[in-house]
Tab-separated table of C-alpha atoms in Angstrom:
chain	number	residue	atom	x	y	z
A	1	MET	CA	1.499	3.325	13.871
A	2	HIS	CA	4.476	5.490	12.990
A	3	ALA	CA	7.188	4.784	15.566
A	4	PRO	CA	9.197	7.882	16.551
A	5	ASP	CA	12.906	7.982	17.253
A	6	GLY	CA	13.774	6.622	20.693
A	7	PHE	CA	11.249	3.789	21.028
A	8	ILE	CA	13.706	1.216	19.658
A	9	ASP	CA	17.427	1.308	20.425
A	10	VAL	CA	20.077	2.060	17.803
A	11	PRO	CA	21.314	-1.511	17.089
A	12	VAL	CA	17.819	-2.891	16.470
A	13	SER	CA	16.817	0.212	14.493
A	14	ALA	CA	19.926	-0.245	12.348
A	15	ALA	CA	19.153	-3.939	11.821
A	16	ALA	CA	15.591	-3.061	10.830
A	17	GLY	CA	17.024	-0.484	8.442
A	18	VAL	CA	19.194	-3.118	6.789
A	19	LEU	CA	16.196	-5.453	6.505
A	20	ALA	CA	14.080	-2.665	5.032
A	21	ALA	CA	16.801	-1.733	2.533
A	22	GLY	CA	17.092	-5.355	1.432
A	23	ALA	CA	13.315	-5.638	1.047
A	24	ILE	CA	13.245	-2.479	-1.062
A	25	ALA	CA	16.059	-3.780	-3.274
A	26	VAL	CA	14.181	-7.029	-3.863
A	27	SER	CA	10.955	-5.098	-4.439
A	28	LEU	CA	12.596	-2.912	-7.077
A	29	ARG	CA	13.410	-6.005	-9.111
A	30	GLY	CA	10.006	-7.587	-8.555
A	31	ALA	CA	8.169	-4.361	-9.362
A	32	ARG	CA	9.704	-4.317	-12.839
A	33	ARG	CA	7.858	-7.519	-13.677
A	34	GLU	CA	4.637	-6.397	-11.999
A	35	LEU	CA	4.566	-3.100	-13.848
A	36	ASP	CA	5.052	-4.961	-17.129
A	37	ASP	CA	2.383	-7.556	-16.384
A	38	THR	CA	-0.154	-5.029	-15.093
A	39	ALA	CA	-0.020	-3.113	-18.335
A	40	HIS	CA	0.199	-6.050	-20.681
A	41	PRO	CA	-0.509	-9.528	-19.253
A	42	GLY	CA	2.139	-11.837	-20.568
A	43	GLY	CA	4.916	-9.407	-19.846
A	44	SER	CA	5.391	-7.876	-23.308
A	45	GLY	CA	5.445	-4.372	-21.918
A	46	GLY	CA	5.268	-1.779	-24.652
A	47	ALA	CA	3.739	1.662	-24.676
A	48	GLY	CA	0.894	0.541	-22.441
A	49	ALA	CA	3.341	-0.330	-19.705
A	50	GLU	CA	4.396	3.311	-19.428
A	51	ARG	CA	0.938	4.101	-18.053
A	52	THR	CA	1.388	1.817	-15.052
A	53	ALA	CA	3.866	4.163	-13.355
A	54	PRO	CA	1.258	6.938	-12.868
A	55	LEU	CA	-1.238	4.357	-11.586
A	56	ALA	CA	1.233	3.038	-9.015
A	57	GLY	CA	2.100	6.614	-8.062
A	58	LEU	CA	-1.610	7.293	-7.608
A	59	VAL	CA	-1.928	4.325	-5.236
A	60	ALA	CA	0.857	5.813	-3.096
A	61	ALA	CA	-0.858	9.217	-3.090
A	62	PHE	CA	-4.198	7.657	-2.160
A	63	ILE	CA	-2.601	5.800	0.753
A	64	PHE	CA	-1.016	9.056	1.931
A	65	ALA	CA	-4.402	10.805	1.795
A	66	VAL	CA	-6.322	8.066	3.618
A	67	GLN	CA	-3.647	7.811	6.313
A	68	MET	CA	-4.589	11.371	7.278
A	69	LEU	CA	-8.088	10.166	8.161
A	70	ASN	CA	-7.778	8.824	11.693
A	71	PHE	CA	-10.987	7.050	12.726
A	72	PRO	CA	-12.073	6.332	16.336
A	73	VAL	CA	-11.757	2.701	17.409
A	74	ALA	CA	-12.100	2.825	21.209
A	75	ALA	CA	-12.327	5.310	24.059
A	76	GLY	CA	-9.527	7.802	23.498
A	77	THR	CA	-7.919	5.826	20.681
A	78	SER	CA	-7.957	6.172	16.911
A	79	GLY	CA	-6.519	4.308	13.959
A	80	HIS	CA	-5.614	4.938	10.358
A	81	LEU	CA	-4.992	2.953	7.203
A	82	LEU	CA	-1.611	1.232	6.935
A	83	GLY	CA	-2.133	0.537	3.249
A	84	GLY	CA	0.004	-2.545	2.623
A	85	ALA	CA	-2.928	-4.825	1.783
A	86	LEU	CA	-4.569	-2.245	-0.464
A	87	ALA	CA	-1.373	-1.540	-2.398
A	88	ALA	CA	-0.475	-5.222	-2.809
A	89	ILE	CA	-3.905	-6.160	-4.169
A	90	LEU	CA	-4.141	-3.181	-6.521
A	91	VAL	CA	-0.616	-3.119	-7.977
A	92	GLY	CA	1.160	-6.246	-6.700
A	93	PRO	CA	3.164	-7.086	-3.551
A	94	TYR	CA	6.557	-5.807	-4.719
A	95	THR	CA	5.133	-2.560	-6.042
A	96	GLY	CA	3.000	-2.373	-2.903
A	97	VAL	CA	6.062	-2.430	-0.651
A	98	LEU	CA	7.509	0.449	-2.663
A	99	CYS	CA	4.239	2.430	-2.536
A	100	VAL	CA	4.023	2.338	1.249
A	101	SER	CA	7.772	2.947	1.614
A	102	VAL	CA	7.545	6.099	-0.509
A	103	VAL	CA	4.701	7.332	1.700
A	104	LEU	CA	6.613	6.614	4.910
A	105	LEU	CA	9.755	8.346	3.637
A	106	LEU	CA	7.893	11.500	2.649
A	107	GLN	CA	5.940	11.535	5.903
A	108	ALA	CA	9.159	11.299	7.930
A	109	VAL	CA	11.086	13.915	5.943
A	110	LEU	CA	8.378	16.485	5.187
A	111	PHE	CA	5.764	16.022	7.910
A	112	ALA	CA	7.859	14.879	10.909
A	113	ASP	CA	5.653	11.786	11.165
A	114	GLY	CA	7.708	8.736	12.114
A	115	GLY	CA	11.321	9.037	13.180
A	116	LEU	CA	14.189	9.193	10.710
A	117	THR	CA	16.266	6.623	12.608
A	118	ALA	CA	13.055	4.604	13.023
A	119	LEU	CA	12.342	4.630	9.271
A	120	GLY	CA	13.619	1.077	8.922
A	121	VAL	CA	11.357	-0.037	11.763
A	122	ASN	CA	8.342	1.646	10.183
A	123	ILE	CA	9.027	0.217	6.732
A	124	THR	CA	9.452	-3.241	8.264
A	125	THR	CA	6.193	-3.090	10.219
A	126	MET	CA	3.954	-0.951	7.998
A	127	ALA	CA	5.181	-1.720	4.481
A	128	LEU	CA	6.894	-5.098	4.470
A	129	THR	CA	4.855	-7.007	7.066
A	130	THR	CA	1.418	-5.800	6.011
A	131	THR	CA	2.090	-6.334	2.320
A	132	LEU	CA	3.536	-9.836	2.640
A	133	VAL	CA	0.984	-11.097	5.168
A	134	ALA	CA	-1.969	-9.593	3.336
A	135	TYR	CA	-0.991	-10.734	-0.138
A	136	ALA	CA	-0.086	-14.271	0.954
A	137	LEU	CA	-3.454	-14.665	2.691
A	138	PHE	CA	-5.253	-12.979	-0.203
A	139	ARG	CA	-3.815	-15.457	-2.734
A	140	VAL	CA	-4.858	-18.409	-0.578
A	141	LEU	CA	-8.394	-17.082	-0.222
A	142	VAL	CA	-8.953	-16.366	-3.914
A	143	LYS	CA	-7.876	-19.927	-4.710
A	144	VAL	CA	-10.426	-21.523	-2.374
A	145	LEU	CA	-13.301	-19.069	-2.855
A	146	PRO	CA	-15.556	-19.095	-5.935
A	147	ARG	CA	-13.929	-17.403	-8.913
A	148	SER	CA	-15.733	-14.054	-8.900
A	149	ARG	CA	-15.149	-10.380	-8.324
A	150	ARG	CA	-17.064	-10.558	-5.050
A	151	SER	CA	-14.578	-13.147	-3.852
A	152	VAL	CA	-11.718	-10.729	-4.570
A	153	THR	CA	-13.430	-8.078	-2.467
A	154	ALA	CA	-14.124	-10.519	0.369
A	155	ALA	CA	-10.548	-11.794	0.288
A	156	SER	CA	-9.337	-8.189	0.384
A	157	PHE	CA	-11.335	-7.571	3.550
A	158	VAL	CA	-9.942	-10.591	5.404
A	159	ALA	CA	-6.361	-10.046	4.228
A	160	ALA	CA	-6.379	-6.397	5.303
A	161	LEU	CA	-7.925	-7.259	8.664
A	162	VAL	CA	-5.206	-9.789	9.487
A	163	SER	CA	-2.339	-7.618	8.235
A	164	VAL	CA	-2.796	-4.919	10.895
A	165	PRO	CA	-2.425	-7.049	14.070
A	166	ALA	CA	0.396	-8.875	12.260
A	167	SER	CA	2.158	-5.532	11.979
A	168	ALA	CA	1.551	-4.935	15.694
A	169	VAL	CA	3.087	-8.330	16.516
A	170	VAL	CA	6.221	-7.517	14.521
A	171	PHE	CA	6.583	-4.157	16.277
A	172	THR	CA	6.209	-5.904	19.639
A	173	LEU	CA	8.940	-8.390	18.708
A	174	LEU	CA	11.255	-5.547	17.718
A	175	TYR	CA	10.450	-3.810	20.993
A	176	ALA	CA	11.108	-6.999	22.942
A	177	VAL	CA	14.629	-7.061	21.514
A	178	GLY	CA	15.434	-3.357	21.380
A	179	GLY	CA	12.928	-1.531	23.576
A	180	THR	CA	14.328	1.440	25.483
A	181	THR	CA	12.061	1.219	28.536
A	182	ASP	CA	11.614	-1.520	31.105
A	183	VAL	CA	8.015	-2.616	30.603
A	184	SER	CA	6.244	-5.953	30.500
A	185	ILE	CA	6.380	-7.242	26.933
A	186	GLY	CA	3.340	-9.385	27.636
A	187	LYS	CA	1.283	-6.321	28.505
A	188	VAL	CA	2.589	-4.440	25.483
A	189	ALA	CA	1.770	-7.362	23.182
A	190	THR	CA	-1.749	-7.727	24.574
A	191	ALA	CA	-2.454	-4.013	24.266
A	192	MET	CA	-0.912	-3.685	20.792
A	193	VAL	CA	-2.689	-6.672	19.294
A	194	GLY	CA	-5.997	-5.844	20.986
A	195	VAL	CA	-6.249	-2.275	19.718
A	196	HIS	CA	-4.883	-3.137	16.276
A	197	VAL	CA	-7.514	-5.818	15.748
A	198	LEU	CA	-10.040	-3.006	16.054
A	199	ILE	CA	-8.001	-0.805	13.732
A	200	GLY	CA	-7.813	-3.762	11.360
A	201	LEU	CA	-11.597	-3.681	10.979
A	202	GLY	CA	-11.336	-0.123	9.688
A	203	GLU	CA	-8.435	-1.074	7.433
A	204	ALA	CA	-10.433	-4.003	6.088
A	205	ALA	CA	-13.478	-1.865	5.326
A	206	ILE	CA	-11.433	0.793	3.522
A	207	THR	CA	-9.484	-1.806	1.545
A	208	ALA	CA	-12.538	-3.809	0.507
A	209	LEU	CA	-14.508	-0.710	-0.495
A	210	THR	CA	-11.628	0.636	-2.571
A	211	VAL	CA	-10.834	-2.665	-4.274
A	212	GLY	CA	-14.529	-3.265	-4.911
A	213	ALA	CA	-14.949	0.194	-6.426
A	214	VAL	CA	-12.026	-0.264	-8.813
A	215	ILE	CA	-13.141	-3.775	-9.789
A	216	ALA	CA	-16.612	-2.440	-10.580
A	217	VAL	CA	-15.302	-0.049	-13.239
A	218	ARG	CA	-11.886	-1.396	-14.282
A	219	PRO	CA	-11.180	-4.964	-13.111
A	220	ASP	CA	-8.253	-5.110	-15.540
A	221	LEU	CA	-6.394	-2.597	-13.366
A	222	VAL	CA	-6.530	-4.725	-10.200
A	223	HIS	CA	-3.427	-6.911	-9.931
A	224	GLY	CA	-5.085	-9.367	-7.561
A	225	ALA	CA	-8.102	-9.877	-9.839
A	226	ARG	CA	-6.199	-11.027	-12.906
A	227	GLY	CA	-6.885	-14.559	-14.067
A	228	LEU	CA	-10.021	-14.891	-11.957
A	229	ARG	CA	-12.680	-14.754	-14.652
A	230	GLN	CA	-15.348	-17.425	-14.384
A	231	LYS	CA	-14.712	-20.474	-16.586
A	232	LEU	CA	-17.462	-21.455	-18.985
A	233	LYS	CA	-18.986	-24.898	-18.480
A	234	LEU	CA	-20.226	-27.402	-21.053
A	235	ARG	CA	-22.456	-30.389	-20.354
A	236	VAL	CA	-20.924	-33.520	-21.836
A	237	ASP	CA	-22.663	-36.858	-21.297
A	238	GLY	CA	-24.585	-35.357	-18.394
A	239	GLU	CA	-21.489	-33.920	-16.685
A	240	LEU	CA	-20.262	-30.320	-16.503
A	241	VAL	CA	-16.740	-29.811	-17.796
A	242	ASP	CA	-14.645	-26.710	-18.392
A	243	ALA	CA	-15.071	-25.264	-21.858
A	244	PRO	CA	-11.832	-24.722	-23.817
A	245	GLN	CA	-10.602	-21.141	-23.679
A	246	THR	CA	-10.678	-19.416	-27.044
A	247	PRO	CA	-10.660	-15.753	-28.059
A	248	GLN	CA	-14.432	-16.032	-28.359
A	249	THR	CA	-15.003	-17.506	-24.904
A	250	ALA	CA	-12.479	-15.371	-23.047
A	251	GLU	CA	-13.771	-12.360	-21.206
A	252	PRO	CA	-13.461	-9.340	-23.530
A	253	VAL	CA	-11.185	-6.523	-22.574
A	254	PRO	CA	-13.234	-3.357	-22.035
A	255	ALA	CA	-12.698	-0.596	-24.564
A	256	ALA	CA	-11.745	1.751	-21.742
A	257	ALA	CA	-8.753	-0.484	-20.998
A	258	ARG	CA	-6.819	1.358	-23.694
A	259	SER	CA	-6.393	4.234	-21.274
A	260	PRO	CA	-6.696	4.415	-17.484
A	261	ARG	CA	-6.829	8.217	-17.603
A	262	ARG	CA	-10.345	8.522	-16.186
A	263	VAL	CA	-9.518	6.238	-13.278
A	264	TRP	CA	-6.316	8.176	-12.611
A	265	ILE	CA	-8.113	11.532	-12.619
A	266	ALA	CA	-10.920	10.220	-10.405
A	267	GLY	CA	-8.415	8.736	-7.975
A	268	LEU	CA	-6.349	11.910	-7.808
A	269	VAL	CA	-9.410	14.109	-7.224
A	270	THR	CA	-10.610	11.726	-4.507
A	271	SER	CA	-7.192	11.814	-2.825
A	272	LEU	CA	-7.089	15.618	-2.917
A	273	VAL	CA	-10.582	15.906	-1.427
A	274	LEU	CA	-9.789	13.406	1.337
A	275	ALA	CA	-6.482	15.040	2.278
A	276	GLY	CA	-7.507	18.631	1.674
A	277	PHE	CA	-10.995	18.654	3.166
A	278	VAL	CA	-12.165	15.438	4.846
A	279	SER	CA	-8.969	15.163	6.921
A	280	PHE	CA	-10.064	18.179	8.969
A	281	TYR	CA	-12.784	15.998	10.499
A	282	ALA	CA	-10.462	13.094	11.376
A	283	SER	CA	-10.211	11.951	14.980
A	284	ALA	CA	-7.691	13.882	17.068
A	285	ASN	CA	-7.206	10.987	19.493
A	286	PRO	CA	-3.799	9.237	19.543
A	287	ASP	CA	-3.477	6.219	17.292
A	288	GLY	CA	-3.004	2.686	18.578
A	289	LEU	CA	0.772	2.812	19.038
A	290	GLU	CA	0.688	6.274	20.605
A	291	LYS	CA	-2.006	5.185	23.056
A	292	VAL	CA	-0.184	2.003	24.072
A	293	ALA	CA	3.085	3.939	24.422
A	294	ALA	CA	1.442	6.539	26.682
A	295	ASP	CA	-0.319	3.937	28.820
A	296	HIS	CA	2.844	1.879	29.419
A	297	GLY	CA	5.452	4.620	29.661
A	298	ILE	CA	7.114	3.777	26.367
A	299	ASP	CA	6.757	7.354	25.151
A	300	LYS	CA	9.134	8.599	27.869
A	301	GLN	CA	12.054	7.744	25.588
A	302	ALA	CA	10.586	9.392	22.469
A	303	GLN	CA	12.985	11.908	20.936
A	304	GLU	CA	12.132	15.165	19.208
A	305	HIS	CA	11.896	14.696	15.481
A	306	ALA	CA	14.884	15.889	13.457
A	307	THR	CA	12.556	17.802	11.104
A	308	ALA	CA	10.198	19.106	13.776
A	309	ASP	CA	10.677	22.616	12.407
A	310	SER	CA	9.726	21.585	8.863
A	311	PRO	CA	7.279	23.974	7.142
A	312	LEU	CA	4.828	21.032	6.940
A	313	ALA	CA	5.475	19.436	10.329
A	314	ASP	CA	2.438	17.816	11.974
A	315	TYR	CA	0.471	18.129	8.728
A	316	GLY	CA	0.082	21.891	8.865
A	317	VAL	CA	1.567	24.723	6.849
A	318	LYS	CA	3.834	26.933	8.923
A	319	ASP	CA	2.649	30.527	9.491
A	320	VAL	CA	-0.901	29.716	8.323
A	321	ASP	CA	-3.017	30.437	11.387
A	322	ASP	CA	-6.328	28.999	10.217
A	323	ALA	CA	-6.242	25.321	11.270
A	324	ARG	CA	-8.623	24.159	8.547
A	325	LEU	CA	-6.702	25.945	5.797
A	326	SER	CA	-3.314	24.923	7.180
A	327	GLY	CA	-4.194	21.240	7.380
A	328	GLY	CA	-5.945	21.255	4.025
A	329	LEU	CA	-2.992	22.866	2.261
A	330	ALA	CA	-0.586	20.419	3.878
A	331	GLY	CA	-2.748	17.509	2.733
A	332	VAL	CA	-2.960	18.792	-0.842
A	333	ILE	CA	0.803	19.398	-0.940
A	334	GLY	CA	1.410	15.919	0.445
A	335	VAL	CA	-0.777	14.262	-2.185
A	336	GLY	CA	0.927	16.240	-4.941
A	337	VAL	CA	4.441	15.454	-3.748
A	338	THR	CA	3.600	11.771	-3.233
A	339	VAL	CA	2.042	11.262	-6.661
A	340	VAL	CA	4.992	12.976	-8.343
A	341	ALA	CA	7.628	11.127	-6.290
A	342	GLY	CA	5.849	7.785	-6.603
A	343	THR	CA	5.330	8.151	-10.336
A	344	GLY	CA	8.981	9.098	-10.742
A	345	VAL	CA	10.143	6.029	-8.845
A	346	PHE	CA	7.938	3.642	-10.793
A	347	TRP	CA	8.709	5.286	-14.110
A	348	ALA	CA	12.428	4.787	-13.376
A	349	VAL	CA	11.754	1.138	-12.470
A	350	ARG	CA	9.877	0.626	-15.750
A	351	ARG	CA	12.587	2.334	-17.786
A	352	ARG	CA	15.213	0.109	-16.166
A	353	ARG	CA	13.248	-3.004	-17.164
A	354	THR	CA	12.892	-1.704	-20.729
A	355	ALA	CA	16.620	-0.975	-20.937
A	356	ASP	CA	17.453	-4.462	-19.623
A	357	ASP	CA	15.173	-6.048	-22.228
A	358	GLU	CA	16.748	-4.012	-25.030
A	359	ARG	CA	20.250	-5.050	-23.946
A	360	ALA	CA	19.157	-8.691	-23.859
A	361	GLU	CA	17.787	-8.413	-27.378
A	362	THR	CA	20.905	-6.778	-28.828
A	363	SER	CA	23.185	-9.326	-27.152
A	364	SER	CA	21.290	-12.351	-28.517
A	365	PRO	CA	22.926	-14.394	-31.324
A	366	ALA	CA	22.750	-12.781	-34.792
A	367	GLY	CA	20.835	-9.879	-33.278
A	368	THR	CA	17.635	-11.886	-32.998
A	369	SER	CA	15.176	-11.114	-30.218
A	370	VAL	CA	14.910	-13.435	-27.246
């Protein structure tokens, strides 16, 4: 669903860029709290919090890898993961916006995927919309469903499913205001929502399977699963009441929680295999936006990408003739660059939070901690 340059006019693209920049600024502040809380519920941070930056960077790399796996959804049309729902549930909505934004930036700059002037549009539709819609719906569902890990997985499925057509609706609204071709918005909306409902089913399956797999081995690493352990019940005078929470009745923290290294290694290897090998077998059909654009003449205004001559343009390594090797190398490079860039961003966010806390402590009366 990466919009190229030329689909949306300059004023609306600029406005979307301002909106995206504001969302990223807000997300940077929110991510500081999420990265603290993920590592140490209660927000105390500490050495354990430093390990959350690599985990968030890994989520970005995994999204990059899975986005290379276009899957068929209809005759002549394919789809791929958007990733907002997955990122929000795994690492939190603010950090999720940053994860997908990092992926979109690297895709535009290195792989000529998604226009540079359309970057604000793509962040608005693919990062901001999907993350906010998915996480808001996810939180509602986990409150009304039974408190269990299966409920988290089921809520992940529904939230991811809804987030994709929501993204299509937002793109259609942007096109209605700033579209560069004279086409029926009603037809565009019907086509966009229709095909992206089908793509949403694939997104939902990928999201639910991934969240379920992580919950099965390390539920403490899933942001959306925190605080959902089943309450113990006691029978008092013939009625069931909630048992008081004590250190003995609380769910024990697994010993492996001291280090997420195994999960990180497994996730990185999985991402490398998906991008470096499985991606060769992805569908070559145009994705939902490309198909709708071709069918309705929207693509007539598409402009050549500013980095079309990049050594990694179109997810292939320049001057490598073997298609399998070229695509595989590009995928591996992309995963590596994304995990390094993402980890760097989140490490910087964490360090900023730590520095702010230290300044607050030193500025408190008589040097006492706050």
